[in-house]
Amino acid sequence: MNPDDRRYTEEHEWVKIDGDRVTVGITHYAQDALGDVVYVDLPATGTRVESGQPFGEVESTKSVSDLFAPLSGTIAERNSSLESNPELVNSDPYGEGWMVVLQVDDTSAIDSMMTAEAYAALTEDS
């Protein structure tokens, strides 16, 4: 269920590594818990984000949830497709439903994030 080519956070975000940039999204588990996503609020490119701090929101038919920065860095890209098609978060959370691309300050911080196996163990108890 969780692709093993990325790392995961306890806040249910994933990162896919490409050099000193990472693509960020929410996991299948998170989108399933949220229900139907109706709106995604993402920061503008160039915005500075700090690891563990909120950087946007996902609104669903059930609730509004913060998105937490998995790493510190600068927003290099944002998925503008989510403005008109927020349901991509539900239908393809690991593909077209990605949120942002971060230019990361310290790529070594990725090593402390959970593997797919560790994240699966975390969510199987929930």
mmCIF file of C-alpha atoms in Angstrom:
data_model
loop_
_atom_site.group_PDB
_atom_site.id
_atom_site.type_symbol
_atom_site.label_atom_id
_atom_site.label_comp_id
_atom_site.label_asym_id
_atom_site.label_seq_id
_atom_site.Cartn_x
_atom_site.Cartn_y
_atom_site.Cartn_z
ATOM 1 C CA MET A 1 0.000 0.000 0.000
ATOM 2 C CA ASN A 2 2.820 2.443 0.883
ATOM 3 C CA PRO A 3 5.418 2.765 -1.876
ATOM 4 C CA ASP A 4 8.871 1.799 -0.628
ATOM 5 C CA ASP A 5 10.637 4.459 -2.726
ATOM 6 C CA ARG A 6 9.801 7.176 -0.204
ATOM 7 C CA ARG A 7 9.940 8.046 3.488
ATOM 8 C CA TYR A 8 7.088 8.783 5.890
ATOM 9 C CA THR A 9 6.236 10.918 8.933
ATOM 10 C CA GLU A 10 4.078 10.287 11.985
ATOM 11 C CA GLU A 11 1.824 13.095 10.689
ATOM 12 C CA HIS A 12 1.068 10.886 7.636
ATOM 13 C CA GLU A 13 3.052 12.804 5.034
ATOM 14 C CA TRP A 14 5.375 11.136 2.540
ATOM 15 C CA VAL A 15 8.464 12.426 0.763
ATOM 16 C CA LYS A 16 9.982 11.167 -2.460
ATOM 17 C CA ILE A 17 13.641 12.094 -2.736
ATOM 18 C CA ASP A 18 15.257 13.581 -5.855
ATOM 19 C CA GLY A 19 18.669 14.951 -4.878
ATOM 20 C CA ASP A 20 18.175 17.952 -2.587
ATOM 21 C CA ARG A 21 14.504 18.212 -3.544
ATOM 22 C CA VAL A 22 11.644 16.150 -2.179
ATOM 23 C CA THR A 23 8.090 15.817 -3.399
ATOM 24 C CA VAL A 24 5.624 15.885 -0.487
ATOM 25 C CA GLY A 25 2.126 14.466 -0.205
ATOM 26 C CA ILE A 26 -0.186 12.774 2.254
ATOM 27 C CA THR A 27 -0.473 9.025 2.579
ATOM 28 C CA HIS A 28 -3.300 6.757 1.523
ATOM 29 C CA TYR A 29 -4.022 6.237 5.226
ATOM 30 C CA ALA A 30 -4.380 10.016 5.752
ATOM 31 C CA GLN A 31 -6.627 10.620 2.746
ATOM 32 C CA ASP A 32 -8.788 7.641 3.743
ATOM 33 C CA ALA A 33 -9.192 9.026 7.278
ATOM 34 C CA LEU A 34 -10.044 12.488 5.907
ATOM 35 C CA GLY A 35 -12.739 11.322 3.518
ATOM 36 C CA ASP A 36 -13.546 13.249 0.348
ATOM 37 C CA VAL A 37 -11.050 16.102 -0.066
ATOM 38 C CA VAL A 38 -12.784 19.266 -1.272
ATOM 39 C CA TYR A 39 -10.049 21.915 -0.909
ATOM 40 C CA VAL A 40 -6.265 22.075 -0.518
ATOM 41 C CA ASP A 41 -4.484 25.249 0.672
ATOM 42 C CA LEU A 42 -0.792 25.285 -0.306
ATOM 43 C CA PRO A 43 1.847 27.995 0.146
ATOM 44 C CA ALA A 44 3.282 29.973 -2.764
ATOM 45 C CA THR A 45 6.596 28.998 -4.319
ATOM 46 C CA GLY A 46 9.477 30.616 -2.494
ATOM 47 C CA THR A 47 7.798 30.215 0.912
ATOM 48 C CA ARG A 48 10.110 29.052 3.694
ATOM 49 C CA VAL A 49 8.854 26.086 5.767
ATOM 50 C CA GLU A 50 10.230 24.579 8.953
ATOM 51 C CA SER A 51 10.215 20.879 9.798
ATOM 52 C CA GLY A 52 7.260 19.905 11.965
ATOM 53 C CA GLN A 53 5.421 23.191 11.417
ATOM 54 C CA PRO A 54 2.111 23.598 9.532
ATOM 55 C CA PHE A 55 2.493 24.769 5.935
ATOM 56 C CA GLY A 56 -0.984 24.273 4.490
ATOM 57 C CA GLU A 57 -4.375 22.666 4.982
ATOM 58 C CA VAL A 58 -6.510 19.917 3.528
ATOM 59 C CA GLU A 59 -10.263 20.350 3.848
ATOM 60 C CA SER A 60 -12.557 17.364 3.504
ATOM 61 C CA THR A 61 -16.226 16.696 3.983
ATOM 62 C CA LYS A 62 -15.318 15.568 7.529
ATOM 63 C CA SER A 63 -12.752 18.098 8.760
ATOM 64 C CA VAL A 64 -9.903 20.514 8.101
ATOM 65 C CA SER A 65 -6.397 19.167 8.770
ATOM 66 C CA ASP A 66 -3.026 20.886 8.805
ATOM 67 C CA LEU A 67 -0.218 19.751 6.540
ATOM 68 C CA PHE A 68 3.092 19.584 8.419
ATOM 69 C CA ALA A 69 6.443 20.199 6.764
ATOM 70 C CA PRO A 70 8.392 16.937 6.884
ATOM 71 C CA LEU A 71 11.691 18.814 6.413
ATOM 72 C CA SER A 72 12.918 22.404 6.486
ATOM 73 C CA GLY A 73 13.381 24.194 3.203
ATOM 74 C CA THR A 74 11.750 26.342 0.538
ATOM 75 C CA ILE A 75 8.725 25.569 -1.610
ATOM 76 C CA ALA A 76 10.141 25.044 -5.117
ATOM 77 C CA GLU A 77 6.884 23.895 -6.750
ATOM 78 C CA ARG A 78 3.249 23.486 -5.788
ATOM 79 C CA ASN A 79 0.660 21.238 -7.354
ATOM 80 C CA SER A 80 -1.686 23.807 -8.906
ATOM 81 C CA SER A 81 -3.856 20.963 -10.267
ATOM 82 C CA LEU A 82 -5.232 20.543 -6.746
ATOM 83 C CA GLU A 83 -6.911 23.969 -6.950
ATOM 84 C CA SER A 84 -9.466 22.704 -9.466
ATOM 85 C CA ASN A 85 -9.154 18.960 -8.721
ATOM 86 C CA PRO A 86 -8.618 18.465 -4.960
ATOM 87 C CA GLU A 87 -10.072 14.961 -5.296
ATOM 88 C CA LEU A 88 -6.716 13.882 -6.791
ATOM 89 C CA VAL A 89 -5.548 13.598 -3.179
ATOM 90 C CA ASN A 90 -8.099 10.788 -2.714
ATOM 91 C CA SER A 91 -7.781 9.072 -6.075
ATOM 92 C CA ASP A 92 -3.971 9.163 -6.419
ATOM 93 C CA PRO A 93 -2.276 10.217 -3.142
ATOM 94 C CA TYR A 94 1.154 8.887 -4.211
ATOM 95 C CA GLY A 95 0.989 10.246 -7.768
ATOM 96 C CA GLU A 96 -1.078 13.124 -9.163
ATOM 97 C CA GLY A 97 -2.239 14.061 -5.647
ATOM 98 C CA TRP A 98 1.211 15.286 -4.537
ATOM 99 C CA MET A 99 1.241 18.646 -2.702
ATOM 100 C CA VAL A 100 4.582 20.479 -3.023
ATOM 101 C CA VAL A 101 8.232 20.066 -3.959
ATOM 102 C CA LEU A 102 10.651 21.269 -1.274
ATOM 103 C CA GLN A 103 14.195 22.461 -1.831
ATOM 104 C CA VAL A 104 15.588 20.850 1.333
ATOM 105 C CA ASP A 105 18.136 22.498 3.641
ATOM 106 C CA ASP A 106 19.598 19.286 5.067
ATOM 107 C CA THR A 107 19.033 16.031 3.188
ATOM 108 C CA SER A 108 20.546 13.990 6.029
ATOM 109 C CA ALA A 109 17.323 14.631 7.995
ATOM 110 C CA ILE A 110 15.590 12.230 5.583
ATOM 111 C CA ASP A 111 17.512 9.342 7.165
ATOM 112 C CA SER A 112 15.544 9.747 10.406
ATOM 113 C CA MET A 113 12.173 9.441 8.658
ATOM 114 C CA MET A 114 10.208 6.157 8.611
ATOM 115 C CA THR A 115 10.559 3.569 5.882
ATOM 116 C CA ALA A 116 7.424 2.154 4.238
ATOM 117 C CA GLU A 117 7.689 -0.873 6.521
ATOM 118 C CA ALA A 118 7.938 1.247 9.677
ATOM 119 C CA TYR A 119 5.031 3.444 8.549
ATOM 120 C CA ALA A 120 2.912 0.348 7.852
ATOM 121 C CA ALA A 121 3.616 -0.854 11.397
ATOM 122 C CA LEU A 122 2.538 2.547 12.771
ATOM 123 C CA THR A 123 -0.753 2.597 10.880
ATOM 124 C CA GLU A 124 -1.722 -1.040 11.340
ATOM 125 C CA ASP A 125 -2.307 -0.345 15.029
ATOM 126 C CA SER A 126 -4.541 2.649 14.310
#
